Amino acid sequence: GNSVTQMEGPVTLSEEAFLTINCTYTATGYPSLFWYVQYPGEGLQLLLKATKADDKGSNKGFEATYRKETTSFHLEKGSVQVSDSAVYFCALTPGQGAQKLVFGQGTRLTINP
Amino acid sequence: EAQVTQNPRYLITVTGKKLTVTCSQNMNHEYMSWYRQDPGLGLRQIYYSMNVEVTDKGDVPEGYKVSRKEKRNFPLILESPSPNQTSLYFCASSLQDSGANVLTFGAGSRLTVL
C-alpha cells in the first residue's frame, strides 16, 4: 500500500538553526511527493513538490530532493525564522491521475527567537 | 481572492443531531475533497468529487455523506454524528488536470460531538 512516515515531533529550534524534517514513503508505481505547511489556525498550503526521482523542490528557502533509492523526501532549510513555526506534512499521490493525497502524521516545528 | 470557504469554523453538537458543513470554492475547480485531521494520524480522505454529480469514497467514508449538485459547492453531511467524528475537517479543491496534487485548502472546521 501507500504510506508516508515523518519524523516524530515536536521539533524546537533556535532562530537561524539548520532544519531537517525526515520523510520516508512506501508506494506502488511512481508517486509524486509534496510538502504542505499548516500555519496556526489556517488550512494547509503547498510548500514544494517533486514529481520524479532526483527532482528537487524548493520554495521560501526550503528544499527537498526526491530520493528513489532511499524512498525519502527530507525537508531542509539552512536558516530558520520564527515565522517558519508551523506544522509540516509530507504527502504523496500514488501516480498519474490519482485522486487523493496520502499524508504523513505531521511534524510540529517551533522556532524560538 | 481565490479561496475555499468552509462553514461553520467551530461547532459543538450532540450525538445524533444531523449537521452539514458547507464548502464553497471560487476558482472553478473541478476536483473537490474532504479530509479529516486527527492527532498522530495526519489527514485522511473522506470523500472526493471529480466534477458535478460525480463523487466517490475516500479512505474513511463511514458516517458521512456528500453531494455535488453545483461545481462550486461540496457539502459534508453527518446524518447521525457520533463522538468518534470529533475532528478537524478540511475541504480542498484543485483543477482536474492536476488531480489531487496541488490542493487549495479551506481554513478548517473544528467539530466536537458530545
PDB file of C-alpha atoms in Angstrom:
ATOM      1  CA  GLY A   1       0.000   0.000   0.000  1.00  0.00           C
ATOM      2  CA  ASN A   2       0.872   3.684   0.026  1.00  0.00           C
ATOM      3  CA  SER A   3       2.070   5.360   3.200  1.00  0.00           C
ATOM      4  CA  VAL A   4       4.184   8.241   4.453  1.00  0.00           C
ATOM      5  CA  THR A   5       6.210   8.306   7.647  1.00  0.00           C
ATOM      6  CA  GLN A   6       7.568  11.529   9.127  1.00  0.00           C
ATOM      7  CA  MET A   7       9.930  12.102  11.976  1.00  0.00           C
ATOM      8  CA  GLU A   8       8.221  12.444  15.294  1.00  0.00           C
ATOM      9  CA  GLY A   9       7.730  15.901  16.667  1.00  0.00           C
ATOM     10  CA  PRO A  10       7.516  18.353  18.100  1.00  0.00           C
ATOM     11  CA  VAL A  11      10.742  19.916  16.918  1.00  0.00           C
ATOM     12  CA  THR A  12      12.043  23.033  18.643  1.00  0.00           C
ATOM     13  CA  LEU A  13      14.937  25.051  17.241  1.00  0.00           C
ATOM     14  CA  SER A  14      16.516  28.418  17.729  1.00  0.00           C
ATOM     15  CA  GLU A  15      16.324  31.069  15.046  1.00  0.00           C
ATOM     16  CA  GLU A  16      18.953  30.650  12.282  1.00  0.00           C
ATOM     17  CA  ALA A  17      19.411  26.955  13.048  1.00  0.00           C
ATOM     18  CA  PHE A  18      19.536  24.315  10.311  1.00  0.00           C
ATOM     19  CA  LEU A  19      16.342  22.335   9.865  1.00  0.00           C
ATOM     20  CA  THR A  20      15.797  18.787   8.702  1.00  0.00           C
ATOM     21  CA  ILE A  21      12.443  17.020   8.872  1.00  0.00           C
ATOM     22  CA  ASN A  22      12.692  13.434   7.737  1.00  0.00           C
ATOM     23  CA  CYS A  23      10.112  11.838   5.476  1.00  0.00           C
ATOM     24  CA  THR A  24      10.107   8.347   4.003  1.00  0.00           C
ATOM     25  CA  TYR A  25       7.450   6.741   1.884  1.00  0.00           C
ATOM     26  CA  THR A  26       6.104   3.458   0.614  1.00  0.00           C
ATOM     27  CA  ALA A  27       4.337   3.484  -2.714  1.00  0.00           C
ATOM     28  CA  THR A  28       3.442   1.351  -5.662  1.00  0.00           C
ATOM     29  CA  GLY A  29       4.162   2.878  -9.031  1.00  0.00           C
ATOM     30  CA  TYR A  30       5.733   6.304  -9.424  1.00  0.00           C
ATOM     31  CA  PRO A  31       4.452   8.713  -6.820  1.00  0.00           C
ATOM     32  CA  SER A  32       4.697  12.470  -6.756  1.00  0.00           C
ATOM     33  CA  LEU A  33       5.902  13.881  -3.430  1.00  0.00           C
ATOM     34  CA  PHE A  34       4.882  17.023  -1.587  1.00  0.00           C
ATOM     35  CA  TRP A  35       5.439  19.104   1.488  1.00  0.00           C
ATOM     36  CA  TYR A  36       2.479  21.036   2.799  1.00  0.00           C
ATOM     37  CA  VAL A  37       2.633  23.547   5.655  1.00  0.00           C
ATOM     38  CA  GLN A  38      -0.111  24.475   8.109  1.00  0.00           C
ATOM     39  CA  TYR A  39       0.256  27.760   9.978  1.00  0.00           C
ATOM     40  CA  PRO A  40      -1.716  28.195  13.210  1.00  0.00           C
ATOM     41  CA  GLY A  41      -5.449  28.472  12.593  1.00  0.00           C
ATOM     42  CA  GLU A  42      -5.135  28.029   8.852  1.00  0.00           C
ATOM     43  CA  GLY A  43      -5.577  25.355   6.227  1.00  0.00           C
ATOM     44  CA  LEU A  44      -2.698  23.563   4.569  1.00  0.00           C
ATOM     45  CA  GLN A  45      -0.667  25.263   1.852  1.00  0.00           C
ATOM     46  CA  LEU A  46       1.573  23.631  -0.700  1.00  0.00           C
ATOM     47  CA  LEU A  47       5.187  24.360   0.164  1.00  0.00           C
ATOM     48  CA  LEU A  48       7.010  22.398  -2.534  1.00  0.00           C
ATOM     49  CA  LYS A  49       6.743  19.322  -4.683  1.00  0.00           C
ATOM     50  CA  ALA A  50       8.741  16.900  -6.826  1.00  0.00           C
ATOM     51  CA  THR A  51       7.247  14.657  -9.450  1.00  0.00           C
ATOM     52  CA  LYS A  52      10.068  12.272 -10.359  1.00  0.00           C
ATOM     53  CA  ALA A  53      13.230  10.763  -8.935  1.00  0.00           C
ATOM     54  CA  ASP A  54      16.132  13.177  -8.324  1.00  0.00           C
ATOM     55  CA  ASP A  55      13.886  16.227  -8.723  1.00  0.00           C
ATOM     56  CA  LYS A  56      14.463  18.937  -6.150  1.00  0.00           C
ATOM     57  CA  GLY A  57      11.533  21.021  -4.978  1.00  0.00           C
ATOM     58  CA  SER A  58      12.241  24.404  -3.416  1.00  0.00           C
ATOM     59  CA  ASN A  59      10.313  27.370  -2.064  1.00  0.00           C
ATOM     60  CA  LYS A  60      10.841  30.072   0.593  1.00  0.00           C
ATOM     61  CA  GLY A  61      14.315  28.714   1.377  1.00  0.00           C
ATOM     62  CA  PHE A  62      13.052  25.174   1.928  1.00  0.00           C
ATOM     63  CA  GLU A  63      14.294  22.290  -0.214  1.00  0.00           C
ATOM     64  CA  ALA A  64      13.562  18.595  -0.598  1.00  0.00           C
ATOM     65  CA  THR A  65      15.012  16.059  -3.027  1.00  0.00           C
ATOM     66  CA  TYR A  66      13.098  13.035  -4.305  1.00  0.00           C
ATOM     67  CA  ARG A  67      15.370  10.065  -3.491  1.00  0.00           C
ATOM     68  CA  LYS A  68      14.008   6.903  -5.022  1.00  0.00           C
ATOM     69  CA  GLU A  69      16.862   4.705  -3.798  1.00  0.00           C
ATOM     70  CA  THR A  70      16.148   5.569  -0.161  1.00  0.00           C
ATOM     71  CA  THR A  71      12.406   6.290  -0.668  1.00  0.00           C
ATOM     72  CA  SER A  72      12.874   9.615   1.072  1.00  0.00           C
ATOM     73  CA  PHE A  73      11.903  13.268   0.676  1.00  0.00           C
ATOM     74  CA  HIS A  74      13.501  15.076   3.598  1.00  0.00           C
ATOM     75  CA  LEU A  75      12.703  18.757   4.116  1.00  0.00           C
ATOM     76  CA  GLU A  76      15.636  21.103   4.794  1.00  0.00           C
ATOM     77  CA  LYS A  77      16.210  24.778   5.404  1.00  0.00           C
ATOM     78  CA  GLY A  78      19.546  26.389   6.083  1.00  0.00           C
ATOM     79  CA  SER A  79      18.438  29.111   8.495  1.00  0.00           C
ATOM     80  CA  VAL A  80      15.005  29.023  10.055  1.00  0.00           C
ATOM     81  CA  GLN A  81      12.993  32.018  11.218  1.00  0.00           C
ATOM     82  CA  VAL A  82      10.348  32.420  13.900  1.00  0.00           C
ATOM     83  CA  SER A  83       7.790  32.763  11.085  1.00  0.00           C
ATOM     84  CA  ASP A  84       8.562  29.179   9.997  1.00  0.00           C
ATOM     85  CA  SER A  85       6.817  27.863  13.103  1.00  0.00           C
ATOM     86  CA  ALA A  86       4.053  25.619  11.780  1.00  0.00           C
ATOM     87  CA  VAL A  87       3.055  22.006  11.236  1.00  0.00           C
ATOM     88  CA  TYR A  88       4.693  20.365   8.210  1.00  0.00           C
ATOM     89  CA  PHE A  89       3.125  17.470   6.330  1.00  0.00           C
ATOM     90  CA  CYS A  90       4.847  15.195   3.874  1.00  0.00           C
ATOM     91  CA  ALA A  91       2.481  13.662   1.331  1.00  0.00           C
ATOM     92  CA  LEU A  92       2.347  11.642  -1.855  1.00  0.00           C
ATOM     93  CA  THR A  93      -0.013  10.890  -4.677  1.00  0.00           C
ATOM     94  CA  PRO A  94       0.340   7.295  -5.790  1.00  0.00           C
ATOM     95  CA  GLY A  95       0.618   8.006  -9.501  1.00  0.00           C
ATOM     96  CA  GLN A  96      -0.675   9.817 -12.546  1.00  0.00           C
ATOM     97  CA  GLY A  97      -4.308  10.807 -12.184  1.00  0.00           C
ATOM     98  CA  ALA A  98      -4.527   9.648  -8.581  1.00  0.00           C
ATOM     99  CA  GLN A  99      -7.375  11.228  -6.721  1.00  0.00           C
ATOM    100  CA  LYS A 100      -6.007  11.592  -3.239  1.00  0.00           C
ATOM    101  CA  LEU A 101      -3.038  12.731  -1.272  1.00  0.00           C
ATOM    102  CA  VAL A 102      -1.669  10.322   1.309  1.00  0.00           C
ATOM    103  CA  PHE A 103      -0.335  12.337   4.260  1.00  0.00           C
ATOM    104  CA  GLY A 104       2.169  11.679   6.950  1.00  0.00           C
ATOM    105  CA  GLN A 105       1.209  12.427  10.522  1.00  0.00           C
ATOM    106  CA  GLY A 106       2.683  15.929  10.530  1.00  0.00           C
ATOM    107  CA  THR A 107       5.623  17.454  12.399  1.00  0.00           C
ATOM    108  CA  ARG A 108       5.112  20.495  14.581  1.00  0.00           C
ATOM    109  CA  LEU A 109       8.025  22.933  14.335  1.00  0.00           C
ATOM    110  CA  THR A 110       8.578  25.734  16.826  1.00  0.00           C
ATOM    111  CA  ILE A 111      11.307  28.307  16.294  1.00  0.00           C
ATOM    112  CA  ASN A 112      12.404  30.348  19.293  1.00  0.00           C
ATOM    113  CA  PRO A 113      13.943  33.827  18.920  1.00  0.00           C
TER     114      PRO A 113
ATOM    115  CA  GLU B   1      -9.392  36.366  -3.814  1.00  0.00           C
ATOM    116  CA  ALA B   2      -9.151  32.703  -4.765  1.00  0.00           C
ATOM    117  CA  GLN B   3     -10.227  30.649  -1.812  1.00  0.00           C
ATOM    118  CA  VAL B   4     -12.051  27.692  -0.328  1.00  0.00           C
ATOM    119  CA  THR B   5     -14.597  28.726   2.297  1.00  0.00           C
ATOM    120  CA  GLN B   6     -15.877  26.387   4.976  1.00  0.00           C
ATOM    121  CA  ASN B   7     -18.670  26.948   7.467  1.00  0.00           C
ATOM    122  CA  PRO B   8     -19.014  26.685  10.350  1.00  0.00           C
ATOM    123  CA  ARG B   9     -15.448  27.078  11.578  1.00  0.00           C
ATOM    124  CA  TYR B  10     -16.339  25.733  15.000  1.00  0.00           C
ATOM    125  CA  LEU B  11     -19.259  23.597  16.073  1.00  0.00           C
ATOM    126  CA  ILE B  12     -20.216  21.710  19.195  1.00  0.00           C
ATOM    127  CA  THR B  13     -23.134  19.331  18.785  1.00  0.00           C
ATOM    128  CA  VAL B  14     -24.653  16.258  20.386  1.00  0.00           C
ATOM    129  CA  THR B  15     -24.780  12.661  19.264  1.00  0.00           C
ATOM    130  CA  GLY B  16     -27.398  12.003  16.606  1.00  0.00           C
ATOM    131  CA  LYS B  17     -28.155  15.592  15.619  1.00  0.00           C
ATOM    132  CA  LYS B  18     -27.723  15.905  11.860  1.00  0.00           C
ATOM    133  CA  LEU B  19     -25.335  18.562  10.690  1.00  0.00           C
ATOM    134  CA  THR B  20     -23.873  19.881   7.456  1.00  0.00           C
ATOM    135  CA  VAL B  21     -20.504  21.502   6.934  1.00  0.00           C
ATOM    136  CA  THR B  22     -20.546  23.646   3.830  1.00  0.00           C
ATOM    137  CA  CYS B  23     -17.659  24.114   1.429  1.00  0.00           C
ATOM    138  CA  SER B  24     -17.503  26.556  -1.446  1.00  0.00           C
ATOM    139  CA  GLN B  25     -14.691  27.443  -3.861  1.00  0.00           C
ATOM    140  CA  ASN B  26     -14.475  30.367  -6.285  1.00  0.00           C
ATOM    141  CA  MET B  27     -11.760  29.037  -8.577  1.00  0.00           C
ATOM    142  CA  ASN B  28     -13.924  26.963 -10.949  1.00  0.00           C
ATOM    143  CA  HIS B  29     -12.098  23.836  -9.802  1.00  0.00           C
ATOM    144  CA  GLU B  30     -13.476  20.503 -10.948  1.00  0.00           C
ATOM    145  CA  TYR B  31     -11.950  18.401  -8.162  1.00  0.00           C
ATOM    146  CA  MET B  32     -13.041  18.764  -4.534  1.00  0.00           C
ATOM    147  CA  SER B  33     -12.323  16.638  -1.496  1.00  0.00           C
ATOM    148  CA  TRP B  34     -12.920  16.354   2.240  1.00  0.00           C
ATOM    149  CA  TYR B  35     -10.275  15.325   4.763  1.00  0.00           C
ATOM    150  CA  ARG B  36     -10.289  14.876   8.498  1.00  0.00           C
ATOM    151  CA  GLN B  37      -7.248  15.625  10.624  1.00  0.00           C
ATOM    152  CA  ASP B  38      -6.652  13.731  13.842  1.00  0.00           C
ATOM    153  CA  PRO B  39      -3.599  13.864  16.136  1.00  0.00           C
ATOM    154  CA  GLY B  40      -0.938  11.364  15.141  1.00  0.00           C
ATOM    155  CA  LEU B  41      -2.826  10.323  12.021  1.00  0.00           C
ATOM    156  CA  GLY B  42      -2.272  13.234   9.667  1.00  0.00           C
ATOM    157  CA  LEU B  43      -5.061  13.888   7.188  1.00  0.00           C
ATOM    158  CA  ARG B  44      -7.285  11.153   5.853  1.00  0.00           C
ATOM    159  CA  GLN B  45      -9.566  11.494   2.861  1.00  0.00           C
ATOM    160  CA  ILE B  46     -13.300  11.085   3.489  1.00  0.00           C
ATOM    161  CA  TYR B  47     -14.860  11.689   0.054  1.00  0.00           C
ATOM    162  CA  TYR B  48     -13.877  13.309  -3.178  1.00  0.00           C
ATOM    163  CA  SER B  49     -15.597  14.583  -6.289  1.00  0.00           C
ATOM    164  CA  MET B  50     -14.223  14.753  -9.808  1.00  0.00           C
ATOM    165  CA  ASN B  51     -16.975  17.058 -11.052  1.00  0.00           C
ATOM    166  CA  VAL B  52     -20.679  17.828 -10.703  1.00  0.00           C
ATOM    167  CA  GLU B  53     -22.689  14.729  -9.782  1.00  0.00           C
ATOM    168  CA  VAL B  54     -19.505  12.598  -9.589  1.00  0.00           C
ATOM    169  CA  THR B  55     -18.461  11.577  -6.080  1.00  0.00           C
ATOM    170  CA  ASP B  56     -16.522   8.667  -4.621  1.00  0.00           C
ATOM    171  CA  LYS B  57     -15.401   7.327  -1.264  1.00  0.00           C
ATOM    172  CA  GLY B  58     -12.024   8.033   0.201  1.00  0.00           C
ATOM    173  CA  ASP B  59     -10.343   6.093   2.989  1.00  0.00           C
ATOM    174  CA  VAL B  60     -12.738   6.865   5.858  1.00  0.00           C
ATOM    175  CA  PRO B  61     -16.237   7.459   4.421  1.00  0.00           C
ATOM    176  CA  GLU B  62     -18.281   5.712   7.133  1.00  0.00           C
ATOM    177  CA  GLY B  63     -20.798   8.025   8.782  1.00  0.00           C
ATOM    178  CA  TYR B  64     -20.507  10.744   6.140  1.00  0.00           C
ATOM    179  CA  LYS B  65     -22.362  11.751   3.002  1.00  0.00           C
ATOM    180  CA  VAL B  66     -21.578  14.304   0.332  1.00  0.00           C
ATOM    181  CA  SER B  67     -23.255  15.830  -2.678  1.00  0.00           C
ATOM    182  CA  ARG B  68     -22.029  17.816  -5.672  1.00  0.00           C
ATOM    183  CA  LYS B  69     -25.000  19.497  -7.281  1.00  0.00           C
ATOM    184  CA  GLU B  70     -23.039  22.594  -8.289  1.00  0.00           C
ATOM    185  CA  LYS B  71     -19.424  22.920  -9.291  1.00  0.00           C
ATOM    186  CA  ARG B  72     -18.546  25.404  -6.545  1.00  0.00           C
ATOM    187  CA  ASN B  73     -20.159  23.606  -3.574  1.00  0.00           C
ATOM    188  CA  PHE B  74     -19.321  20.314  -1.862  1.00  0.00           C
ATOM    189  CA  PRO B  75     -21.120  19.957   1.479  1.00  0.00           C
ATOM    190  CA  LEU B  76     -20.236  17.282   4.017  1.00  0.00           C
ATOM    191  CA  ILE B  77     -23.217  15.763   5.793  1.00  0.00           C
ATOM    192  CA  LEU B  78     -23.152  13.899   9.094  1.00  0.00           C
ATOM    193  CA  GLU B  79     -26.582  12.255   9.316  1.00  0.00           C
ATOM    194  CA  SER B  80     -26.145  10.975  12.864  1.00  0.00           C
ATOM    195  CA  PRO B  81     -22.901  12.288  14.354  1.00  0.00           C
ATOM    196  CA  SER B  82     -21.061  10.228  16.938  1.00  0.00           C
ATOM    197  CA  PRO B  83     -18.207  11.191  19.296  1.00  0.00           C
ATOM    198  CA  ASN B  84     -15.645   9.427  17.096  1.00  0.00           C
ATOM    199  CA  GLN B  85     -16.380  12.032  14.429  1.00  0.00           C
ATOM    200  CA  THR B  86     -14.958  14.742  16.662  1.00  0.00           C
ATOM    201  CA  SER B  87     -12.182  16.070  14.480  1.00  0.00           C
ATOM    202  CA  LEU B  88     -10.813  18.926  12.397  1.00  0.00           C
ATOM    203  CA  TYR B  89     -12.258  18.847   8.893  1.00  0.00           C
ATOM    204  CA  PHE B  90     -10.745  20.332   5.761  1.00  0.00           C
ATOM    205  CA  CYS B  91     -12.262  20.879   2.360  1.00  0.00           C
ATOM    206  CA  ALA B  92      -9.903  21.196  -0.587  1.00  0.00           C
ATOM    207  CA  SER B  93     -10.117  21.738  -4.325  1.00  0.00           C
ATOM    208  CA  SER B  94      -7.936  21.647  -7.409  1.00  0.00           C
ATOM    209  CA  LEU B  95      -8.070  21.777 -11.163  1.00  0.00           C
ATOM    210  CA  GLN B  96      -8.944  18.417 -12.678  1.00  0.00           C
ATOM    211  CA  ASP B  97      -5.742  18.394 -14.696  1.00  0.00           C
ATOM    212  CA  SER B  98      -3.687  18.335 -11.535  1.00  0.00           C
ATOM    213  CA  GLY B  99      -5.810  15.677  -9.867  1.00  0.00           C
ATOM    214  CA  ALA B 100      -5.286  15.663  -6.143  1.00  0.00           C
ATOM    215  CA  ASN B 101      -1.805  17.026  -6.462  1.00  0.00           C
ATOM    216  CA  VAL B 102      -1.965  20.755  -5.873  1.00  0.00           C
ATOM    217  CA  LEU B 103      -4.786  21.274  -3.463  1.00  0.00           C
ATOM    218  CA  THR B 104      -6.140  24.565  -2.161  1.00  0.00           C
ATOM    219  CA  PHE B 105      -7.423  24.012   1.363  1.00  0.00           C
ATOM    220  CA  GLY B 106     -10.076  25.758   3.377  1.00  0.00           C
ATOM    221  CA  ALA B 107      -9.258  27.043   6.859  1.00  0.00           C
ATOM    222  CA  GLY B 108     -10.838  24.055   8.573  1.00  0.00           C
ATOM    223  CA  SER B 109     -13.938  23.265  10.619  1.00  0.00           C
ATOM    224  CA  ARG B 110     -13.449  22.008  14.145  1.00  0.00           C
ATOM    225  CA  LEU B 111     -16.291  19.724  15.142  1.00  0.00           C
ATOM    226  CA  THR B 112     -16.971  18.378  18.623  1.00  0.00           C
ATOM    227  CA  VAL B 113     -19.646  15.730  19.100  1.00  0.00           C
ATOM    228  CA  LEU B 114     -20.714  15.209  22.712  1.00  0.00           C
TER     229      LEU B 114
END
